[in-house]
Structure formats: C-alpha cells, structure tokens
PDB file of C-alpha atoms and ligand atoms in Angstrom:
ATOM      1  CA  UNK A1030     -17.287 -99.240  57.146  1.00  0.00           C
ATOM      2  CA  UNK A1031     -13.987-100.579  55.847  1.00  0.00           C
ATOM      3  CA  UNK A1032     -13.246-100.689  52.669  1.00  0.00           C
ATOM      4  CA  UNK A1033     -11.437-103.987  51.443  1.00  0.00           C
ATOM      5  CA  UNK A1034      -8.651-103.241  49.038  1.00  0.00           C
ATOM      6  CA  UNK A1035      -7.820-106.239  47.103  1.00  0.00           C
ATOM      7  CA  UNK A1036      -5.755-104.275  44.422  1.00  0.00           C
ATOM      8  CA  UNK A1037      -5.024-101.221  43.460  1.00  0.00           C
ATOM      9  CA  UNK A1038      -5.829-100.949  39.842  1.00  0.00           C
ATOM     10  CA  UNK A1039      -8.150 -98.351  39.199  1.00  0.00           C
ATOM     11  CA  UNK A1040     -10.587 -98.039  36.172  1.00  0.00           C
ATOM     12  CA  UNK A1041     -11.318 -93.984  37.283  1.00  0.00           C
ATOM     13  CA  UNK A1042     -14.989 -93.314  37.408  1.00  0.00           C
ATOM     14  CA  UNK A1043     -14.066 -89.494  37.393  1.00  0.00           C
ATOM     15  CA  UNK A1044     -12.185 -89.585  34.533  1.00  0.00           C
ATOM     16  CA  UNK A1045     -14.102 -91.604  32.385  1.00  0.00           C
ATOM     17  CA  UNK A1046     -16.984 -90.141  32.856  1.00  0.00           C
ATOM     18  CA  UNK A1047     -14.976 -86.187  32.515  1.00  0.00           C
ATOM     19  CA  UNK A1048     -16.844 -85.135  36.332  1.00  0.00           C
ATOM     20  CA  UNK A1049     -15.863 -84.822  39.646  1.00  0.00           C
ATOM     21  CA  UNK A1050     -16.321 -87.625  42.161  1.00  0.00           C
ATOM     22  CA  UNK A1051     -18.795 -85.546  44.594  1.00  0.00           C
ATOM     23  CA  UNK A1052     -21.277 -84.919  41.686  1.00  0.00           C
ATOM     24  CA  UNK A1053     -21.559 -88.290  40.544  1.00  0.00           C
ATOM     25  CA  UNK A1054     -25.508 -89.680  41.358  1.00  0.00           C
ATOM     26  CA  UNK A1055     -26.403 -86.165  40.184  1.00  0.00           C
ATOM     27  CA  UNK A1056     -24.379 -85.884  37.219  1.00  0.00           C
ATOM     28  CA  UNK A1057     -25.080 -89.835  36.110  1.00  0.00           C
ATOM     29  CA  UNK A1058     -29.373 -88.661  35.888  1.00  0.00           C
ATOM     30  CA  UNK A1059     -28.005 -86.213  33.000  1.00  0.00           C
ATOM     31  CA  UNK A1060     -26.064 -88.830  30.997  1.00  0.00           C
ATOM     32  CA  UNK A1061     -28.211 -91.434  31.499  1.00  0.00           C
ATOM     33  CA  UNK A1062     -32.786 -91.491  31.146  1.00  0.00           C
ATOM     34  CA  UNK A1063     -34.668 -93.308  33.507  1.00  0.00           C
ATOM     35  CA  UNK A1064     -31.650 -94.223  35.610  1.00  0.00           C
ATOM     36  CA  UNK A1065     -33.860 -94.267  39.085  1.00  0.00           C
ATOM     37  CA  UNK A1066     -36.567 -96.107  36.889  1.00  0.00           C
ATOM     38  CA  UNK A1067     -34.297 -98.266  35.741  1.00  0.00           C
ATOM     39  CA  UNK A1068     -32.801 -98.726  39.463  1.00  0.00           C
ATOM     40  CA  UNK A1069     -36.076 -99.187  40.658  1.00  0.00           C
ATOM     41  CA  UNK A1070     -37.585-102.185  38.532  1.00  0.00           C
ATOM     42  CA  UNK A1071     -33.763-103.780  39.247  1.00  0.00           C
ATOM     43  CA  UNK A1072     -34.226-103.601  43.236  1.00  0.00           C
ATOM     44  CA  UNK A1073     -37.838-104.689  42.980  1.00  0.00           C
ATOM     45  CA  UNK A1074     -36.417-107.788  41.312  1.00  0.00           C
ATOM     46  CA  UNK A1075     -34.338-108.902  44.208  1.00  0.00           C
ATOM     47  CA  UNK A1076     -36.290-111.696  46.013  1.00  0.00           C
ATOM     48  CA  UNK A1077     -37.523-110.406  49.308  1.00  0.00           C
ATOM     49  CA  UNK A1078     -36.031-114.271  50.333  1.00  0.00           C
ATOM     50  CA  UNK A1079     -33.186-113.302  49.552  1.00  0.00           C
ATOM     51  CA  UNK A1080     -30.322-113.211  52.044  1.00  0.00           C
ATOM     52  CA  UNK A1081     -26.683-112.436  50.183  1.00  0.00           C
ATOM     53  CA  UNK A1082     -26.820-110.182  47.454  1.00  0.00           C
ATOM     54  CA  UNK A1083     -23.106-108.959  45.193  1.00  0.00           C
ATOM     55  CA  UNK A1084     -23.473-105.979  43.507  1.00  0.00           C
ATOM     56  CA  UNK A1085     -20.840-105.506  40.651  1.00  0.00           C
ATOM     57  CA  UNK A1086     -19.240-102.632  39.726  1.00  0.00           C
ATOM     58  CA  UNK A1087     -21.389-100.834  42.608  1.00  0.00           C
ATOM     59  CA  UNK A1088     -19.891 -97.149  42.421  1.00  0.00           C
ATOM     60  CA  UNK A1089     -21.518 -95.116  45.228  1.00  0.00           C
ATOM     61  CA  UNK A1090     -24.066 -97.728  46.209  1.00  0.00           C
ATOM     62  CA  UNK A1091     -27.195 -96.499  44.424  1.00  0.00           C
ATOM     63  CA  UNK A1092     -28.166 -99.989  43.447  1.00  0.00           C
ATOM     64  CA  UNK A1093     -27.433-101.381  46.559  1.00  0.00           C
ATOM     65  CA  UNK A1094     -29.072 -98.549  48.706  1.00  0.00           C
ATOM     66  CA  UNK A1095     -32.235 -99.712  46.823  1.00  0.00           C
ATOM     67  CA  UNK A1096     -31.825-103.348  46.984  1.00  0.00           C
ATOM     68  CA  UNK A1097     -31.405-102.884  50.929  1.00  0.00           C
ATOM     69  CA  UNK A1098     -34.187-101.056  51.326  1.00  0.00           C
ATOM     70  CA  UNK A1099     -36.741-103.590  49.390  1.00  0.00           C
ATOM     71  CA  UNK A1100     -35.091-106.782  51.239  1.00  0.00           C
ATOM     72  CA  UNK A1101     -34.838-105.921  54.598  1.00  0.00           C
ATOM     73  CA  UNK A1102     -32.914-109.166  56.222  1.00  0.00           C
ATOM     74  CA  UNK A1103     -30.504-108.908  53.231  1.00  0.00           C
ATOM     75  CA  UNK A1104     -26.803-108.345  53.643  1.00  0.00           C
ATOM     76  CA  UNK A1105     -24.393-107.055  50.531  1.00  0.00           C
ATOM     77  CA  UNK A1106     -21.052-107.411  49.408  1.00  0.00           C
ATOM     78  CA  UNK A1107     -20.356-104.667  46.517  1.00  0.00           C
ATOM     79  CA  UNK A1108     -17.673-104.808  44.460  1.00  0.00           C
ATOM     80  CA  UNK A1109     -15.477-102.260  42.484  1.00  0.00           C
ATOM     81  CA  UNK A1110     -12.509-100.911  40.842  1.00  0.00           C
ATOM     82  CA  UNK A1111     -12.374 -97.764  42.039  1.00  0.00           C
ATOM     83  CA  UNK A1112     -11.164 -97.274  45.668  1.00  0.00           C
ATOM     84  CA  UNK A1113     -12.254 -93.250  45.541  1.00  0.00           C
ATOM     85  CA  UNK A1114     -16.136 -94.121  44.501  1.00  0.00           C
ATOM     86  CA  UNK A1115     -16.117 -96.834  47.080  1.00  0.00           C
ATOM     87  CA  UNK A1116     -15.129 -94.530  50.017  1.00  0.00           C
ATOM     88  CA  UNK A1117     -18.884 -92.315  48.464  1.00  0.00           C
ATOM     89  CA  UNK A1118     -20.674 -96.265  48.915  1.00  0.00           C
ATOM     90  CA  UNK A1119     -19.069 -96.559  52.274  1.00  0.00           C
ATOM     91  CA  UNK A1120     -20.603 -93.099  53.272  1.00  0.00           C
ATOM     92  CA  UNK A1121     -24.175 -94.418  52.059  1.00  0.00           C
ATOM     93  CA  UNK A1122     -24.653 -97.577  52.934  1.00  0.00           C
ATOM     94  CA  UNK A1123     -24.540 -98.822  56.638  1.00  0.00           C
ATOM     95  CA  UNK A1124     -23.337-102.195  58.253  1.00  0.00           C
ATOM     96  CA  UNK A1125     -25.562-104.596  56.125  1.00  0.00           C
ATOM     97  CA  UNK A1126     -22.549-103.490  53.185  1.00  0.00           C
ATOM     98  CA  UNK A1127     -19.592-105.258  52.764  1.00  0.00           C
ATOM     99  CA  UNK A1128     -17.323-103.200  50.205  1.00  0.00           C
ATOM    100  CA  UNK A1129     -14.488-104.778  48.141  1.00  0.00           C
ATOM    101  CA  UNK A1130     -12.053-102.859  45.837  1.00  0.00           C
ATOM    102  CA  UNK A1131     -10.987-104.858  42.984  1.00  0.00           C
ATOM    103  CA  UNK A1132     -11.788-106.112  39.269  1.00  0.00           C
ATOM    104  CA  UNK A1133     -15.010-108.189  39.147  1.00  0.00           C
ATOM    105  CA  UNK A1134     -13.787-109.857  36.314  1.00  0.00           C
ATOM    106  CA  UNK A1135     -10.723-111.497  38.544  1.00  0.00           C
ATOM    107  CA  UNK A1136     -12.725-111.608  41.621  1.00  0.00           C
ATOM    108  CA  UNK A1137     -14.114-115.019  43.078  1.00  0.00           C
ATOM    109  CA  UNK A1138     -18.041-114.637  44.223  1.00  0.00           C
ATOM    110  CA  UNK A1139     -19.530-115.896  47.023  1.00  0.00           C
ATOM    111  CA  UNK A1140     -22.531-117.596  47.206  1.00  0.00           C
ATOM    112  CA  UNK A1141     -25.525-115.965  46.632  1.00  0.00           C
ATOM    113  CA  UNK A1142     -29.102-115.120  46.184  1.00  0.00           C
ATOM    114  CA  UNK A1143     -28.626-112.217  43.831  1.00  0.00           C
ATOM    115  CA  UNK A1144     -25.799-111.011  42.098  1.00  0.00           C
ATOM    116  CA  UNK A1145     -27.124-107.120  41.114  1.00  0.00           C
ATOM    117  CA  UNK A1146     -25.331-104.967  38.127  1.00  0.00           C
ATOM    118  CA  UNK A1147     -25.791-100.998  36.904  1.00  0.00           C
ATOM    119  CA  UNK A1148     -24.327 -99.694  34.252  1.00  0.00           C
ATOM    120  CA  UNK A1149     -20.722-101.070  34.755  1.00  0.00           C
ATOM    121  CA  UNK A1150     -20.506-104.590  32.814  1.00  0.00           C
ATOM    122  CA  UNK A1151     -20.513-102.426  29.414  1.00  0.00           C
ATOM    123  CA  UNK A1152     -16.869-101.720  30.947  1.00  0.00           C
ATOM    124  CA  UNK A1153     -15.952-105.456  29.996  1.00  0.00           C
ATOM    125  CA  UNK A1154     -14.732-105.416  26.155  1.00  0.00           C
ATOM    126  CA  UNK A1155     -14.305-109.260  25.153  1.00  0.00           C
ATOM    127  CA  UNK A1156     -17.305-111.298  24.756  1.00  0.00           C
ATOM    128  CA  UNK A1157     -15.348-114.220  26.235  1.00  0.00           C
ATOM    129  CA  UNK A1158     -14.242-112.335  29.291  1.00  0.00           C
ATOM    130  CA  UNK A1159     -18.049-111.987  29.686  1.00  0.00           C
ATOM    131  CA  UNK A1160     -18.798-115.245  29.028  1.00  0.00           C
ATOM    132  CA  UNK A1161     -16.938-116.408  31.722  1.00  0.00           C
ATOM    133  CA  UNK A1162     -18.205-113.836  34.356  1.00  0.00           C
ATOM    134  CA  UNK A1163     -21.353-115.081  33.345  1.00  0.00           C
ATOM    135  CA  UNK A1164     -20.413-118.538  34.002  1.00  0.00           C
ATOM    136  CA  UNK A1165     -19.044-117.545  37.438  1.00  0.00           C
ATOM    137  CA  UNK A1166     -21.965-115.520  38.187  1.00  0.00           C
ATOM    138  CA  UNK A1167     -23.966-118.767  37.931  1.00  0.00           C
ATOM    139  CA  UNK A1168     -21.917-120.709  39.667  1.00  0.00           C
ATOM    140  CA  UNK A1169     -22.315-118.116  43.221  1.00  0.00           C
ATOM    141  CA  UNK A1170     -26.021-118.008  42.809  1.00  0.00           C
ATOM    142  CA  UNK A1171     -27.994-120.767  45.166  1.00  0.00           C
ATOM    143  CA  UNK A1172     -31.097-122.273  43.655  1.00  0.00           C
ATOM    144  CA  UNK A1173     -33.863-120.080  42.730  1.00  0.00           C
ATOM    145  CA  UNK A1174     -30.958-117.270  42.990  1.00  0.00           C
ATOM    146  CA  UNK A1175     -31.527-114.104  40.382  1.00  0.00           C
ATOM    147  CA  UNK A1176     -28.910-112.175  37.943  1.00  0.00           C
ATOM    148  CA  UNK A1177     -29.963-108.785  37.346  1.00  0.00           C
ATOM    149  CA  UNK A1178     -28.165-106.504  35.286  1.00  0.00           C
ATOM    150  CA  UNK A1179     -29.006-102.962  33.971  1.00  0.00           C
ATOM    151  CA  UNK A1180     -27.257-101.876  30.994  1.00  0.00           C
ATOM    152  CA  UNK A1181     -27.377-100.171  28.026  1.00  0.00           C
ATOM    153  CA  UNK A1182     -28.164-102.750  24.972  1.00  0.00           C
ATOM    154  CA  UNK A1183     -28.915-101.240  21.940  1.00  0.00           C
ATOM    155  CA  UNK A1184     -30.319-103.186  18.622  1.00  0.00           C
ATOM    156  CA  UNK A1185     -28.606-105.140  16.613  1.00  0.00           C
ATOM    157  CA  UNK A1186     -30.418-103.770  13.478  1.00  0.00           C
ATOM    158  CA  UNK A1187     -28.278-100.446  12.464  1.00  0.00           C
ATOM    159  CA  UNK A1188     -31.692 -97.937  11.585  1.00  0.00           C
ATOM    160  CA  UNK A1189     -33.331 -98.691  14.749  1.00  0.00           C
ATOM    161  CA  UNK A1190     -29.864 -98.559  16.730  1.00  0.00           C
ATOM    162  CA  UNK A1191     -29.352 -95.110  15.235  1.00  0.00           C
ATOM    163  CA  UNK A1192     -32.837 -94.140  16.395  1.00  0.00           C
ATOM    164  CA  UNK A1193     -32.340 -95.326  19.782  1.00  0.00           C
ATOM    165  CA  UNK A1194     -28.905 -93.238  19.946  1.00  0.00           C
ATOM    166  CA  UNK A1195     -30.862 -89.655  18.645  1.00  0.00           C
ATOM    167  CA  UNK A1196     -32.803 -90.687  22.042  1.00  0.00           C
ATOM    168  CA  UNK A1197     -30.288 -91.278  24.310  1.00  0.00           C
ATOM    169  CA  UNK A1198     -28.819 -87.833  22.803  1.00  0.00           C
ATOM    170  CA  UNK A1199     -32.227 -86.125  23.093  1.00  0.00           C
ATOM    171  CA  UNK A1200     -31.659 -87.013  26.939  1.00  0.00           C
ATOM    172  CA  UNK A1201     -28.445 -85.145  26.792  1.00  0.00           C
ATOM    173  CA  UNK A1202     -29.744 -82.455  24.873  1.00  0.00           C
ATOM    174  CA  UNK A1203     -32.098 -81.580  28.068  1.00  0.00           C
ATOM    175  CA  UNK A1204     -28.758 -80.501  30.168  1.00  0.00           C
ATOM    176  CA  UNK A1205     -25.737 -79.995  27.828  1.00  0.00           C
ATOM    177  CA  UNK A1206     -25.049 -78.147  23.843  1.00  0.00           C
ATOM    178  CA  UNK A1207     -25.175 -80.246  21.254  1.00  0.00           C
ATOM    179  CA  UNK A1208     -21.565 -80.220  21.344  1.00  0.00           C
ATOM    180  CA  UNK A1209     -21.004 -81.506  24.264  1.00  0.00           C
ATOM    181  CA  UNK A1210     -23.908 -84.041  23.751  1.00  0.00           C
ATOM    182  CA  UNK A1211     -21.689 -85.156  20.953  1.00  0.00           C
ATOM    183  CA  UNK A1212     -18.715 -85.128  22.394  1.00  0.00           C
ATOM    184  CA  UNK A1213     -20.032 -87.395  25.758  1.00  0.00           C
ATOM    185  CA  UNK A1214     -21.048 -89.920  23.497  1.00  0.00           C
ATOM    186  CA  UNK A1215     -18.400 -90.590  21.424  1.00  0.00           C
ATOM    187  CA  UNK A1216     -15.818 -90.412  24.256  1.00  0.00           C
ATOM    188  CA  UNK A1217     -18.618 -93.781  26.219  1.00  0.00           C
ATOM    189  CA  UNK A1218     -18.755 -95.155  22.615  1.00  0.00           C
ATOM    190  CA  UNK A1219     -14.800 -95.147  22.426  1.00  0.00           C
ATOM    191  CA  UNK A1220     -14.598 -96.650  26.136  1.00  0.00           C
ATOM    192  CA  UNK A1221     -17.410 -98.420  26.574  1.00  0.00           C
ATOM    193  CA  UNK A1222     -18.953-102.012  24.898  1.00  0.00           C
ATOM    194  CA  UNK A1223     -22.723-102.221  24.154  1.00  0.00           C
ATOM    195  CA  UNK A1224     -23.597-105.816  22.923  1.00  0.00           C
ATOM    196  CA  UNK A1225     -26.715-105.313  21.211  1.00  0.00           C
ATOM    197  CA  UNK A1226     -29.620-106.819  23.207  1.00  0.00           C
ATOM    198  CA  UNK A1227     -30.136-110.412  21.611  1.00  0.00           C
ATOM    199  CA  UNK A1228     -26.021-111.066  22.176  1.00  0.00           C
ATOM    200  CA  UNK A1229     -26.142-110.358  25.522  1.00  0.00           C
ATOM    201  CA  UNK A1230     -29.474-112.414  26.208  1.00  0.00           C
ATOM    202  CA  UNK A1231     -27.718-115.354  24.568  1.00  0.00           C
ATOM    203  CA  UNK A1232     -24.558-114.620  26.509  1.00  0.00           C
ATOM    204  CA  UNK A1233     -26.697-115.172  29.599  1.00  0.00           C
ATOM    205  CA  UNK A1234     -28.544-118.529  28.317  1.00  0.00           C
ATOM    206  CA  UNK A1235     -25.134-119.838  27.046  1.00  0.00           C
ATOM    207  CA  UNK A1236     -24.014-119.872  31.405  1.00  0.00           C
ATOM    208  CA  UNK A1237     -26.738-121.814  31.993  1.00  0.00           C
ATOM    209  CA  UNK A1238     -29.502-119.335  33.247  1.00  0.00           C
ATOM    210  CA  UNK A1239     -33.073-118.374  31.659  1.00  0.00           C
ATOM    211  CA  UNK A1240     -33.924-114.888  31.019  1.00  0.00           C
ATOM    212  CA  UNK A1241     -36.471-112.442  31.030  1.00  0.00           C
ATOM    213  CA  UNK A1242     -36.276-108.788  29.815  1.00  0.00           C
ATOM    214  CA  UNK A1243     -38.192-106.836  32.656  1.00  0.00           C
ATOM    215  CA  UNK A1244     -37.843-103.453  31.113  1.00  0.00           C
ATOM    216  CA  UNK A1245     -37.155-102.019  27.557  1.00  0.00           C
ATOM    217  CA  UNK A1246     -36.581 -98.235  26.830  1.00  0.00           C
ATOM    218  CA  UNK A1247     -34.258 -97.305  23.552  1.00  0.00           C
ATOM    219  CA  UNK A1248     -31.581 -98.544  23.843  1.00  0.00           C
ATOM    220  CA  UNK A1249     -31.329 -99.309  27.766  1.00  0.00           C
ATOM    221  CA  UNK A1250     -33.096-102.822  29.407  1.00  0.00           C
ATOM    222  CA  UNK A1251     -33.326-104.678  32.580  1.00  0.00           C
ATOM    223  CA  UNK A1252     -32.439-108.267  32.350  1.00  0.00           C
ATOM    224  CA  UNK A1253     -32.790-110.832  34.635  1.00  0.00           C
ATOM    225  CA  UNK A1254     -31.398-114.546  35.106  1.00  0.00           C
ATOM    226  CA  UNK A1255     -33.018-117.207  36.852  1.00  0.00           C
ATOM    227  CA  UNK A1256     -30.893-120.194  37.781  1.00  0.00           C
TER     228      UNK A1256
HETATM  229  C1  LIG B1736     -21.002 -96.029  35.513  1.00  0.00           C
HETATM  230  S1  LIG B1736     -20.495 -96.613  37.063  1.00  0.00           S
HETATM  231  C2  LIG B1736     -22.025 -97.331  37.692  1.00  0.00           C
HETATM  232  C3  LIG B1736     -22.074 -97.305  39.192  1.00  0.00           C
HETATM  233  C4  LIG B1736     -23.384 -97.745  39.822  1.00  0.00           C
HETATM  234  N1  LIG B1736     -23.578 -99.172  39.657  1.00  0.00           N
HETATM  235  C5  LIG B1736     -24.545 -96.966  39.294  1.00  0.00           C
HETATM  236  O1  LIG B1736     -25.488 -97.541  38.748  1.00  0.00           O
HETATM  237  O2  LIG B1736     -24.558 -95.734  39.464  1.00  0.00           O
HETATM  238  C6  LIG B1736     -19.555 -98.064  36.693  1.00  0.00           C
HETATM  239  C7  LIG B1736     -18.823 -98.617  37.910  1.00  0.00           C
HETATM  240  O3  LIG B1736     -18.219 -99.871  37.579  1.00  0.00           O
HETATM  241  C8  LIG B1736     -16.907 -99.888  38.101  1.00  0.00           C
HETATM  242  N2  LIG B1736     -16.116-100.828  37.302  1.00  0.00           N
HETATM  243  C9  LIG B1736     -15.842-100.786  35.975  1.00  0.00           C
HETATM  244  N3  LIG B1736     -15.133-101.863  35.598  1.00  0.00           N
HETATM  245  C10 LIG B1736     -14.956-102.618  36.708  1.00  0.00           C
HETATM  246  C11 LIG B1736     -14.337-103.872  36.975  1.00  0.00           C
HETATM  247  N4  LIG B1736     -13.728-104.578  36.010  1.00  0.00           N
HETATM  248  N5  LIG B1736     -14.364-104.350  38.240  1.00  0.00           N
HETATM  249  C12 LIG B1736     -14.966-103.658  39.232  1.00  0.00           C
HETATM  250  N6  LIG B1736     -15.587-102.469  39.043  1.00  0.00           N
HETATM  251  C13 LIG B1736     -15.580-101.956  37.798  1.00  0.00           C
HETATM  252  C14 LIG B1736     -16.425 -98.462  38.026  1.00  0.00           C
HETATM  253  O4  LIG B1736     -15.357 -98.210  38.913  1.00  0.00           O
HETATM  254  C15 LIG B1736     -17.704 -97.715  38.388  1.00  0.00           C
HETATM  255  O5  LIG B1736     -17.823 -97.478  39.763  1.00  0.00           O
END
C-alpha cells in the first residue's frame, strides 16, 4: 500500500515516546491502561453506515484496524506525521487504507462519516490551533457524521487531577521502577498538552458539534461529536 508523503516533517514517535519503532502496540499497553478498552468503545462508535472514515494521527493503524473490522463496507484515509510508523500501518491494514504522511493540523479533510482520533491530538499545544481543527473536522463530516477522539483529559480540579496521575503511574508501576515511572511522565507532561476534560468538551461544542462522553477512567475518556 503506498504511502502518500505530503511532507517530510517528522514529529518522531520513537523518540518521543524513548522506544523502538517495532515495539510500539506492545510497548504503548505499558504506558497507557485500558488502551484496547479504550480502542474498543472508539471503533464500536463508528456508524456501521458509515462509508469514509479519517483517522488522525493514526500511528500503526490500531484504531483503524478496529474501525475496519466493525464497519465492513468502510474505506479509511489515516493520517500522520511520521513516515517510519506509517510504513508499520501500511503493513497492517489492507486496501480499504489510504495512508497520508503529513501534519493533520495543515492537512485539508475530506468528506466524511467519521473522523477517528487515539492518543495523538494531546500533540497539538495551542487551544486555538485546536479550535480550528475542530472547526475543520466539522466541516468534512456529512450529516449524522461522528468525531471520536480518545485522549487523555484529566480534571480541571488540582486534588482529583493529582489522584488521577498516582493512577496513571500505578499503571506504570505494573512494568517499569518507580524511576522510570517518574521519569516517563514528566518527559509526556513536558511534550505533551492535556486540556482538562470540560475545556476540551467545550472546545468541541464551540465547532458546532454536540457531545457525549462514552467512557471515563482517571484521567483518560472517549468523546464523541455528533454533527
Ligand atoms: C501516541 S501515537 C498514537 C497512535 C495511534 N493512534 C494509537 O492509538 O496507537 C500519536 C501519533 O500521532 C502522530 N502525530 C502527532 N502529531 C501529529 C500531527 N500534527 N499530524 C499528524 N500526525 C501527528 C504521531 O506521529 C503518532 O503516530
């Protein structure tokens, strides 16, 4: 499956996350709880209507792999930075996949039932650069067309946001020293952008769609946006 290269800015999925490529989907299950869970209510989301489904930020195609697999006439276009993870998606995912390399922040969607997201729009820092993905986001979805995003979005109120963080280091805890438990999460916090919950959720109303919160575990959700 080709891959299309539409620039060649990379953002590095290997050395952001401190791993090599190969071990990604096995490595990401230790960083992150309930990632197939999480995977799993996002795919069941996907309307089984739907036709054309963008996946942002799609890494090696877990999402998408999923989403295929509940909506069977669906085809996919998934989009991401990295031109090394894509060639992993390209080795997953079959014909029904149409990969693009490039920034999904400076990328024009096409229209679409479903626009999909895992763990990659915490990689956008400005609220406003958001905003306007958002806003472009609802502009590719057809009627009746669904947002779903899968992220981590921690409180807004400091105790329980602390609370939700000794979780997500509990998870951690399970495979690495509490050093390097540590050290993981300040390195994401340093790189990464968590809007707390009730931001983001007003982010999405703000671009014109209604939400609903379809799952809600610390500090990690499922959101979805009807348009
Ligand atoms: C943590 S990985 C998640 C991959 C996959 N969705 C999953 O759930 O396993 C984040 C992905 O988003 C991609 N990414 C980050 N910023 C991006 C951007 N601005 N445009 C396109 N892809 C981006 C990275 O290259 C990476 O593959």
């Amino acid at each position: 499956m080709a891959v299309h290269a539409q620039t060649r800015k990379q953002v590095g999925v290997a050395s952001h996350l401190g791993i090599k490529l190969a071990e990604y989907d096995q490595r990401i299950r230790t960083f992150i709880p309930d990632y197939e869970e999480m995977l799993e209510v996002a795919a069941a989301a996907v309307p089984r209507r739907a036709r054309n489904l963008v996946d942002l930020g799609t890494g090696t195609g877990a999402l998408t792999a999923r989403c295929l697999l509940r909506v069977p006439r669906a085809r996919t276009v998934g989009i991401d930075a990295d031109p090394e993870i894509l060639k992993l998606a390209a080795g997953r995912l079959g014909s029904r996949a149409r990969l693009q390399c490039g920034s999904f922040t400076r990328t024009s969607l096409p229209a679409c039932d479903a626009v999909v997201a895992s763990f990659a729009l915490h990689h956008i820092r400005a609220r406003s650069a958001k905003a306007h993905l958002y806003r472009q986001i609802r502009a590719a979805l057809r009627r009746g067309g669904v947002f779903i995003s899968v992220d981590c979005h921690p409180a807004a109120n400091r105790a329980l946001a602390q609370q939700q963080r000794q979780a997500w280091k509990s998870h951690l805890l399970s495979t690495y020293t509490p050093r390097e438990a540590t050290a993981l999460l300040a390195a994401w916090a340093r790189e990464d952008t968590y809007v707390p919950l009730q931001a983001e959720l007003e982010l999405w109303r703000k671009s014109g769609l209604r939400t609903e919160l379809l799952w809600r575990k610390g500090a990690f959700a499922v959101l979805l946006g009807l348009r």
